[in-house]
Structure formats: C-alpha cells, structure tokens
XYZ file of C-alpha atoms in Angstrom:
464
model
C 23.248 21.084 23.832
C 21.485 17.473 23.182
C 24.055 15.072 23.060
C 24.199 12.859 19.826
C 22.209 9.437 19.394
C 23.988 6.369 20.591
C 25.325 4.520 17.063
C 23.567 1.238 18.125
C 20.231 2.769 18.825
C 17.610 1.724 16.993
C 15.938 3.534 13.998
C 12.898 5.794 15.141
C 9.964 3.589 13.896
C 8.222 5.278 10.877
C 4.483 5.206 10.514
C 2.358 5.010 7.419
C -0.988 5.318 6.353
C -3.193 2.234 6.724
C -2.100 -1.237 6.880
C 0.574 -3.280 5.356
C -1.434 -6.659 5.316
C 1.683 -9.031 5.463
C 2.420 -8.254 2.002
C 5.615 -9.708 2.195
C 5.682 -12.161 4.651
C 3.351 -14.913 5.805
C -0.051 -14.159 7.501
C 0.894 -15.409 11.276
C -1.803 -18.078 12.302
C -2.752 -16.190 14.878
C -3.719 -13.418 12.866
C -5.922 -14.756 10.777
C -9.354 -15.080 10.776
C -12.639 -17.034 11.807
C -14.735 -19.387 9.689
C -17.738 -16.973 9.890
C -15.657 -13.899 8.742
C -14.270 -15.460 5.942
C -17.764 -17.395 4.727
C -18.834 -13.609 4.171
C -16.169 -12.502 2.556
C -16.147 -15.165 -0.064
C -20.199 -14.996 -0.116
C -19.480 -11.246 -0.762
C -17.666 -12.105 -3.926
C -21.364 -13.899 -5.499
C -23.445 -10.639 -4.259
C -23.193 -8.570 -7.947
C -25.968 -7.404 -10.115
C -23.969 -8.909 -12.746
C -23.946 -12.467 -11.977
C -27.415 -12.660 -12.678
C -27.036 -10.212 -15.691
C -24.706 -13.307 -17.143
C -27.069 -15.759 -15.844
C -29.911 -13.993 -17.883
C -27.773 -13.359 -20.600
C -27.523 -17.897 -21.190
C -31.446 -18.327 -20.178
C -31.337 -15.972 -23.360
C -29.978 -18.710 -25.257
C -30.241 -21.688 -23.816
C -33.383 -24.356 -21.434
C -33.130 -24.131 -18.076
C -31.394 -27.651 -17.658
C -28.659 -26.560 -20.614
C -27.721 -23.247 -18.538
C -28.073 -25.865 -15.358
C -25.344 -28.100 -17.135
C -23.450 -25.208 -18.349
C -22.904 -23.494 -14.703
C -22.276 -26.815 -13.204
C -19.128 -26.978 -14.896
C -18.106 -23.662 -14.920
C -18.832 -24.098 -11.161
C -16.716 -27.377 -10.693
C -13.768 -25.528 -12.733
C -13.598 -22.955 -10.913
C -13.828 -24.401 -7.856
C -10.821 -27.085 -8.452
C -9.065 -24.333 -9.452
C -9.866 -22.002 -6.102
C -9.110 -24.711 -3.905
C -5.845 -26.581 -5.510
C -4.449 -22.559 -5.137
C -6.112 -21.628 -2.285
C -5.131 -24.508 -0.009
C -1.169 -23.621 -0.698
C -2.147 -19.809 0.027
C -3.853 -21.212 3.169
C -0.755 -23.507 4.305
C 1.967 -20.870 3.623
C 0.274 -17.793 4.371
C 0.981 -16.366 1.115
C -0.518 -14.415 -1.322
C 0.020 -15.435 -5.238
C 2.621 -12.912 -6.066
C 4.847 -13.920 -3.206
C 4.089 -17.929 -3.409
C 5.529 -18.094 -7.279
C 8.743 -17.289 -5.611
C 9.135 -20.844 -4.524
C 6.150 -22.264 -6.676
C 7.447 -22.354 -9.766
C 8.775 -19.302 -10.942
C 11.519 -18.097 -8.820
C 12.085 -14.752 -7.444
C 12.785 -12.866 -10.795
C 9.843 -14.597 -12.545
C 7.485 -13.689 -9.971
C 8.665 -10.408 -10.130
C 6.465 -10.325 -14.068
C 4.021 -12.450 -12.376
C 3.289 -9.210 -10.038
C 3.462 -7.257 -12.890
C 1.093 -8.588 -14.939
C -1.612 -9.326 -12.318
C -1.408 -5.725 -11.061
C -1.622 -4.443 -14.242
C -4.912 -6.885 -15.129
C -6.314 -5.850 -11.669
C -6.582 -2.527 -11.186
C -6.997 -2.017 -15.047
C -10.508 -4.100 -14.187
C -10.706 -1.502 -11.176
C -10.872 1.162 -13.586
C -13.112 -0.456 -15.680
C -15.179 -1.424 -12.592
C -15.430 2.048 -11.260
C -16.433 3.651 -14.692
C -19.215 1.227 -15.191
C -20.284 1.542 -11.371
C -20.172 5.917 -11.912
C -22.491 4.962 -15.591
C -24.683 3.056 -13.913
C -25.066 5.276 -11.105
C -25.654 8.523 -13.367
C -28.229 6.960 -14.935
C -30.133 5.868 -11.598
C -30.191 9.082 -10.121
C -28.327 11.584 -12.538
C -25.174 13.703 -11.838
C -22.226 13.125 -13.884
C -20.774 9.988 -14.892
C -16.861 11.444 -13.549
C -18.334 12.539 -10.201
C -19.938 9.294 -9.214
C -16.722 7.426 -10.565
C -14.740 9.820 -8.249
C -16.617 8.981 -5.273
C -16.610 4.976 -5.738
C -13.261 5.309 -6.564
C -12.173 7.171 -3.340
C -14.136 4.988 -0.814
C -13.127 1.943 -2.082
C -9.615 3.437 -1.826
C -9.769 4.527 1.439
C -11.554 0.676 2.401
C -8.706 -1.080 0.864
C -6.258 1.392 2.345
C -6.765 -0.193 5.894
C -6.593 -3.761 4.798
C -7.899 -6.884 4.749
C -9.542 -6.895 8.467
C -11.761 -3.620 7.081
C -12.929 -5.334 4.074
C -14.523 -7.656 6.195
C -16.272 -5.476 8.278
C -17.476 -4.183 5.412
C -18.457 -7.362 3.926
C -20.581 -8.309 7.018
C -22.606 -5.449 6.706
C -23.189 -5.710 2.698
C -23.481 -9.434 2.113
C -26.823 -10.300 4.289
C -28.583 -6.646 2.887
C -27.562 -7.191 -0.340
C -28.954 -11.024 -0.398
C -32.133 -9.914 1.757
C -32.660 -7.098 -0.703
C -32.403 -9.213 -4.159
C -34.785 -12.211 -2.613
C -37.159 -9.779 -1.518
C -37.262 -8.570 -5.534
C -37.151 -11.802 -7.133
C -40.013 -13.601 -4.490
C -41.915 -10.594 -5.283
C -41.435 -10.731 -9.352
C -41.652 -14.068 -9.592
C -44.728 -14.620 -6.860
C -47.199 -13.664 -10.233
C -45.957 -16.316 -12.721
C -45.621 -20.139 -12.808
C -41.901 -21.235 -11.661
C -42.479 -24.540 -13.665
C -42.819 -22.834 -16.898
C -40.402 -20.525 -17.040
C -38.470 -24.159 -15.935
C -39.340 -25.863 -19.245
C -39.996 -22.981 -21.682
C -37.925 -22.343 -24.916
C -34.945 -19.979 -24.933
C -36.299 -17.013 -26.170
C -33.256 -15.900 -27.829
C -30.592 -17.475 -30.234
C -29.370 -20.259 -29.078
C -25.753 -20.164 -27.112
C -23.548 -23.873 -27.310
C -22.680 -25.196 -24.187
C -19.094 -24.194 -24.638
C -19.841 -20.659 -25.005
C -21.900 -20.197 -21.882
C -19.212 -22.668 -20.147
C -16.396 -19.984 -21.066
C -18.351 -17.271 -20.166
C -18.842 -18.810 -16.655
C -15.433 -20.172 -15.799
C -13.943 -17.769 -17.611
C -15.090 -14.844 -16.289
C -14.035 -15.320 -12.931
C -10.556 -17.522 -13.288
C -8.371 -14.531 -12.760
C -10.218 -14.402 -9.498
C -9.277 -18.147 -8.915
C -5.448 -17.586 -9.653
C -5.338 -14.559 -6.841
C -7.472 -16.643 -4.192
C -4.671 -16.673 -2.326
C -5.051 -13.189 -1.535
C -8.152 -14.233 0.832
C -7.091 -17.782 1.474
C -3.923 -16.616 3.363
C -6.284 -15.380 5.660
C -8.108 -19.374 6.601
C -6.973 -20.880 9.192
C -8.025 -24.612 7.710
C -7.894 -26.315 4.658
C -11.182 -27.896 4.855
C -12.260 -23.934 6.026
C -10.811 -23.118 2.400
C -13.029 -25.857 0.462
C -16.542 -25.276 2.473
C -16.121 -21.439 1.927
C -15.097 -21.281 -1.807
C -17.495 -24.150 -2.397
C -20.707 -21.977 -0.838
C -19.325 -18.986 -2.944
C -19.748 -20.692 -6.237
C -23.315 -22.895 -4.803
C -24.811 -19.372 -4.241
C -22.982 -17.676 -7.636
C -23.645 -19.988 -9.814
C -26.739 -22.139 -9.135
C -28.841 -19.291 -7.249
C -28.064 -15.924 -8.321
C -26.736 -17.579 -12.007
C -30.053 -19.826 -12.307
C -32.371 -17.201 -10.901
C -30.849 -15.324 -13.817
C -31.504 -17.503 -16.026
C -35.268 -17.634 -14.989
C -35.503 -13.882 -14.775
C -34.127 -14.110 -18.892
C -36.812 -16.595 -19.635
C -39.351 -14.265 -17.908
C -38.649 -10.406 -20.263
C -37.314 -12.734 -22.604
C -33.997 -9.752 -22.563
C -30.514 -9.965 -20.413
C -31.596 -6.848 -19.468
C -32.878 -8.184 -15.660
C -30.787 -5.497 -13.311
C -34.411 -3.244 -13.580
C -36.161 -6.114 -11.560
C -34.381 -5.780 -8.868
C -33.709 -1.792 -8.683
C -37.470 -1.203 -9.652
C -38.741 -2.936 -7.122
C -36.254 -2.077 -4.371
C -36.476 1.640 -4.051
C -33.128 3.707 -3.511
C -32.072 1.905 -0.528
C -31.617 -1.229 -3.056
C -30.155 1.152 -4.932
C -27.695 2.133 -2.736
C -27.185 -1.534 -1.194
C -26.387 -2.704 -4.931
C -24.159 -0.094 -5.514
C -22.038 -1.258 -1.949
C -22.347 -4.914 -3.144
C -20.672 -3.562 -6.368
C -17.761 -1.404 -4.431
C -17.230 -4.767 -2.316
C -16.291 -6.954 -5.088
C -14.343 -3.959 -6.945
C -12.426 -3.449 -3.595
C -10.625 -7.454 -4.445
C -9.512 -6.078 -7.363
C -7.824 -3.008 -6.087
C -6.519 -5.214 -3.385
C -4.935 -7.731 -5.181
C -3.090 -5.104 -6.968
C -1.873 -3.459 -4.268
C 0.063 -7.061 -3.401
C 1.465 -7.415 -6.720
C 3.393 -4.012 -6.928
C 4.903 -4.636 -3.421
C 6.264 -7.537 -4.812
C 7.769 -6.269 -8.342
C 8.952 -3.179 -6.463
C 11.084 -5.241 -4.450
C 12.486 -7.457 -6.674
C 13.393 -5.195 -9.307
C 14.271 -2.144 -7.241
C 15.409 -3.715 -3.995
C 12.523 -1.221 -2.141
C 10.146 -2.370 0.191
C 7.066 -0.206 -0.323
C 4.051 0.042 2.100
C 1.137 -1.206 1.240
C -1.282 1.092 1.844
C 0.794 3.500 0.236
C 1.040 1.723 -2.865
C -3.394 1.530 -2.649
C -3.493 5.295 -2.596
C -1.456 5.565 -5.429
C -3.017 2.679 -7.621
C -6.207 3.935 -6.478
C -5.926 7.248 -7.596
C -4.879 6.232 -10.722
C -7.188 4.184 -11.618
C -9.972 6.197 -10.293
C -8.603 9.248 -12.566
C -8.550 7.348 -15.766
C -11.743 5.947 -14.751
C -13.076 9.167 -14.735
C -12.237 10.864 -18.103
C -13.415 7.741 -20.058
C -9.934 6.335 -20.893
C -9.965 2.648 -19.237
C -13.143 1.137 -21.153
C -10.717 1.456 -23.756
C -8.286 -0.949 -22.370
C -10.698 -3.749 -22.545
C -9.616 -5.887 -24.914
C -6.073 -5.814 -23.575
C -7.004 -6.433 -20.066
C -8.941 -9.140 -21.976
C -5.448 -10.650 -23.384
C -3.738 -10.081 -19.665
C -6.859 -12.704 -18.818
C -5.587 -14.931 -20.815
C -1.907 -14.814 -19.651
C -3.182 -15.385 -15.970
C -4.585 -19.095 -15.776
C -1.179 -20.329 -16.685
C 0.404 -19.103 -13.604
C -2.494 -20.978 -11.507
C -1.255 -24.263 -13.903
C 2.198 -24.069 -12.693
C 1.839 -23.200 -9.123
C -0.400 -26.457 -8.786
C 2.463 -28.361 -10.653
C 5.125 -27.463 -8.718
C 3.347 -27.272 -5.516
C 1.456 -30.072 -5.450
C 2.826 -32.367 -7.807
C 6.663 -31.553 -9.442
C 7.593 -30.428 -5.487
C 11.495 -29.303 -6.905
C 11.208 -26.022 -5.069
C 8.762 -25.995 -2.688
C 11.410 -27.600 0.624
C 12.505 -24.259 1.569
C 8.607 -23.259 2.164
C 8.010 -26.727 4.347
C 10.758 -25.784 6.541
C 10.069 -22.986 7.448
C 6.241 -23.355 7.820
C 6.226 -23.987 11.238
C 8.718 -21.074 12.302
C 6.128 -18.399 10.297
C 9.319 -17.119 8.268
C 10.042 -17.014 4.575
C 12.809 -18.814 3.676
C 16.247 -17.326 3.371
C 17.155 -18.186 -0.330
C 15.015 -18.229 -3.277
C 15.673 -19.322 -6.575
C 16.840 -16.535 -9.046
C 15.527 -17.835 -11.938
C 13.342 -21.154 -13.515
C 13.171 -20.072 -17.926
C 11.721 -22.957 -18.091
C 8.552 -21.929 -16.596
C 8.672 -18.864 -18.248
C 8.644 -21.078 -21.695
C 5.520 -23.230 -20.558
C 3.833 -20.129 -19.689
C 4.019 -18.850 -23.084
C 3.181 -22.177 -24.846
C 0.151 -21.863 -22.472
C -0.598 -18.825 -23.388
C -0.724 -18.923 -27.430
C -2.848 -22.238 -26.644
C -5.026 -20.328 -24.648
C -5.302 -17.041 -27.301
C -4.986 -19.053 -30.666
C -6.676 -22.309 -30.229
C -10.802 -22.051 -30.935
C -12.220 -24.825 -29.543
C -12.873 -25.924 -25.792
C -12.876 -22.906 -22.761
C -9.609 -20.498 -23.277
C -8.646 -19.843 -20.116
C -8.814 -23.277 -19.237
C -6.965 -24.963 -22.152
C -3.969 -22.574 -21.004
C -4.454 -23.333 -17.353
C -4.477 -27.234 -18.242
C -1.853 -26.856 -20.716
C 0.802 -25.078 -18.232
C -0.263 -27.715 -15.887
C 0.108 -30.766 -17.845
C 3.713 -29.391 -19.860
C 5.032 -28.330 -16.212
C 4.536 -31.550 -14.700
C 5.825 -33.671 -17.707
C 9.063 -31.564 -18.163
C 9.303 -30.888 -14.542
C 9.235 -35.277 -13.506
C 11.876 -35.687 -16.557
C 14.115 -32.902 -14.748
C 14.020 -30.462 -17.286
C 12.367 -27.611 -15.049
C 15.804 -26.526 -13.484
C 16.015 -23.576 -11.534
C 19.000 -21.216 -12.600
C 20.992 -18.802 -9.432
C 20.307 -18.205 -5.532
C 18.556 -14.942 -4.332
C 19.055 -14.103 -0.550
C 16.400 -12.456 1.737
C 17.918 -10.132 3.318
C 17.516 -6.239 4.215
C 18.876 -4.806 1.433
C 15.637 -5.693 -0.827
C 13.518 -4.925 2.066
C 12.900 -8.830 2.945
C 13.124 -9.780 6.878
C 12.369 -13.399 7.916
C 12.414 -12.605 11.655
C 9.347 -13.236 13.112
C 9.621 -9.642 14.438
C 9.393 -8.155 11.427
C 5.674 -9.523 11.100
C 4.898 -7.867 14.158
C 5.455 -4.575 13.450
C 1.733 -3.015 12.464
C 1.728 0.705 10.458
C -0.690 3.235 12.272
C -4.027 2.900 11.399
C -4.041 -0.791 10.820
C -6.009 -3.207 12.163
C-alpha cells in the first residue's frame, strides 16, 4: 500500500499550454531581449497594406507637403506618447494593465483598466480577422468564414506561445514583407515622373489638416497606451526611443508618403491592387502574414488584460496562454458569422476611453510620483511590491472628464485632447494633493500574486 504524501511536500507542479509571458510579474532583465529582435518587432507593427491605404486615402485630399505636415505630427504624437509609456514599461518590466496598479489607478482601478483594453483589443481582433478572411475570399475565393477561421486559429496558436514566438515570426515577415512592397512600388512608379506626382493637385476633395492629423495619431494611440506590452521586453531606454522612433520613420513618412504618392498616381485610395497585382500570390500570401503579425498585438495585449481583471476581481490567477485560446476562439467565432463589424462604432467609443489612461500613467509616473515608491524599491530586487493601493476615485473622475472632452468636444485631434486633458487635470489636482489614494491591497497567494523571485522562474510547458 503507498504510503501517504508527506504534509510539507510540495504541490506537484501543473503544466499548461503555451507560455505565461510574465503576465503578472516583471519581465526579469535577463529575459528580455536584444536590440535587433525588438527593432523587428516594432518595424513589424509599420508592415500593413493599410498604412499606405490611409496614406493614399490623404494624397486623396490633400499636396504632398500638406499630407508631409500632417504625418509629421501625427508621427511626433505618437511617438511622445510611445516613449513617455514605454520607457516606464521598459524600467519596471510591466505591461500597462499591471503598471496602473501603482501608476495612477490603484489595484481596483486597474482592474476596469484591464477590462476595457481587453475588451477594445480583441474586439479589433475580430474585426481584424473578418476583414483579413474578406479580403482573402476575394483574392483567391473560398468563403469569407473559412479564411477567417484559419487566420484566426494561427494567430491563436502564435500568440499562445508568447512573446519570444512572435518574434520569430516577425523576423521572418518584416524583411519579405518590406522587400516585397519596394519591389511593387520601384516597379509602378519606375514609368512616371516622381516630381510630379510631388507637386500635383489633390485629386480628390480636399481633407483639413486636422482631419488627416486625427486619422494618423489617432488611429494608432490605443497602440501607444499598450506599448508597454513590447517595451517590457527592452532592455534600454534609449533601445525604447531608437526602436519606436524607426517604427513611426518607416510608418509614417515611407509607407504613409509612398501612399500618398500612389493616391496622387490612380487618383483613388484604392492602392492595395498595386502591390498584390504586381506581386503574384507569394505577395499575396506575404501580405496576408504581415496582416496576421500586427493582428497577433492585438490578441496579445488582450490576453494581459484579462489576467489582470481576473485576479483582482476574482482572486484567480489564470494562465496566460489559456486565457489566448479562449479569447481567441471567441473572437475568431464571431469573426466568422459576421457579428463583430458590427461592434465598430463601440470599439470606436472604447478608443476614445483609452488615451486617458496613457495621460495619467505619465502624470503619476513621471511627474505627480505619489505612488510610484513602492515600484523604485523594488526595481532592483525584480519583485512587485507587496502592497498596492486599493483605490485612487480621483483618477477615475479625471478619466471621465477626459473622456467626454475627448467624445464631445469637435475641434482639435480626439484622442489627443483626452490624453492631454487627463494629463494636464492629473498633474494639477495631483501637485495640490487632491489625488489621494483610498485602502491597502496585499500581494499575496490568495489572489494568485507571488513577489518571490521564484515565482518568475517557473516557465509552463511549451514556453519559450
């Protein structure tokens, strides 16, 4: 007869499916990665038929030095924006959902800060995935629901295995993508004069500068609040800055002007032809990767978020790659059957709720500093800090003044007046003493928190 465990034995350890990705803990420095690996992965980010779809979409409407001025600030924006949040994801090793717990929200509050990026992300999975399974029907027929299925599981199963995957798969798609779009646009453009498509006359009705600015920084400042997701991953600052600066240099001024060119040229936004017309099927196929490796961020960032509401609200520490096969499903099903391009226009308003967050974290992080101690000392260690604060309503009130700036007010770029906004209210209330944070939360392993550095060790089966 086998005789009983001993009581102080320890736990069999339990294995799950892919790779947890430090989702609640900080990214040790020795696990993250190289300047090279990275570059990619943020160059992978500007590699979408769609970026020069928006770029052709302003040469529509506006002279080549207009659209110029007009991605030039979107571009600087953005990239204030990527690098004020970035830089605290790099220096903590945090992602955004777990950072608000000490930047400005509290643990409770960053429990609906989870909740509504998730929500916002994989809803624009969804609507990723059924415009990707469209676009693909149409290329080379099949149904719309079977070509959504497929993207959807792949870029499941990527996302499953973490963040060292994605770049592996970003190595491979970033240079053939790139390779693949110059070789279309040399050989388009080789037959016409580059100087007058330069100074010619939009062809279209004409967009204001602060239209095309919106649509530019706009666009892609959701993707600015999360960059924390992949700046965890840096191991310096100035690593952070050179990488998110050659992301937006290549977005915006090459792919977005060459856009803008390719507009002035059919005189339509209607440019992704150019490039899959004179690419043959393997540009097909390498701009339907390019598309799966941006879409794959999205499901990612997602994945983060509902580790982090789970346990807050439920006290349950979920796996991450669990929590991808489930999101991913999900969104891949309603992808599928046609229901998420009906969610637009509230993913739309979720868009707006989002730059706030970025506001405060910089406020409180950088500037305002009332919460942000526990996080310095315990840097060096590579352990969260034991306590938390429960909860900070005042942040929760500037984020809602930010956002009815951001929705109801017409003029200037929406997502930014309610990024500014939050940013500006948070640091004036927050100097006078009025942001006060309200209770202590304790880490501990009840709500599935550990800040031994053993706990970091640990990696799931299958992960990286």
């Amino acid at each position: 007869m086998a005789s009983a465990p001993r009581a102080d034995a320890p736990a069999p350890e339990t294995k799950s499916i892919g790779s947890d990705d430090y989702a609640l803990s900080r990214v040790p420095r020795d696990k993250r990665f190289g300047f090279w690996s990275m570059l990619l992965q943020w160059l992978a980010q500007s590699g979408s038929i769609s970026q020069f779809t928006l770029g052709a979409t302003i040469g529509v409407g506006m002279t080549f030095g207009d659209a110029f001025l007009a991605f030039t600030l979107g571009a600087v924006i953005l990239e204030i924006v990527i690098f004020a949040i970035g830089l605290a994801g790099m220096r903590e090793g945090l992602a955004t959902p777990l950072l608000t717990r000490w930047a400005g929200f509290g643990r409770n509050g960053s429990a609906l800060v989870s909740f509504v990026i998730a929500v916002s992300l994989v809803g624009w999975f969804g609507v990723q995935n059924t415009i990707f399974g469209n676009s693909v029907s149409a290329l080379v027929g099949g149904p719309s629901w079977m070509w959504c299925v497929i993207a959807g599981v792949a870029i499941t199963a990527l996302v499953i295995f973490g963040f060292r995957y994605m770049a592996l798969f970003a190595k491979i798609v970033t240079p053939l993508f790139f390779g693949m779009v110059a070789w279309s646009i040399i050989t388009t453009l080789n037959d016409h004069s580059i100087s007058e498509l330069i100074s010619s006359p939009p062809p279209g009705e004409a967009i204001p500068l602060a239209v095309a600015a919106t649509a530019i920084a706009g666009g892609y400042m959701t993707g600015a609040i999360v960059s924390p997701e992949m700046t965890r991953y840096n191991r310096k600052g100035s690593h952070v800055f050179v990488q998110s600066a050659s992301s937006m240099i290549l977005s915006e001024y090459i792919v977005g002007m060459v856009g803008v060119l390719l507009g002035h040229l059919v005189k339509s936004a209607d440019v992704s032809h150019i490039v899959l017309s004179t690419s043959g099927a393997f540009g097909v196929m390498v701009v339907l990767m390019s598309t799966a490796k941006i879409n794959d961020w999205n499901l990612y960032g997602s994945s983060l978020g509902v580790v982090n509401f789970f346990q807050v609200v439920f006290r349950k520490r979920l796996h991450r790659g669990a929590v991808t096969v489930v999101l991913g499903v999900a969104g891949t099903l309603l992808s599928a059957v046609g229901i998420m391009t009906h969610f637009t226009e509230f993913l739309s308003l979720l868009g707006v709720m989002i730059p706030p967050i970025g506001g405060i974290i910089v406020a409180e992080y950088w500037v305002v500093k009332r919460m942000r101690k526990p996080l310095d000392d315990t840097r060096e260690a590579e352990t969260l800090p034991a306590t938390s604060p429960t909860w900070v309503p005042m942040s929760l009130a500037i984020w809602a003044v930010a956002f009815c700036v951001g929705k109801f007010y017409d003029g200037g770029i929406p997502a930014l007046n309610s990024l500014v906004v939050a940013f500006l209210l948070y640091c004036a209330l927050g100097r006078l003493g009025w942001v006060t944070p309200y209770g202590t939360s304790t880490l501990n392993d009840e709500d599935g928190g550990d800040p031994s550095p053993a706990a970091r060790e640990t990696t799931a089966a299958g992960a990286a």
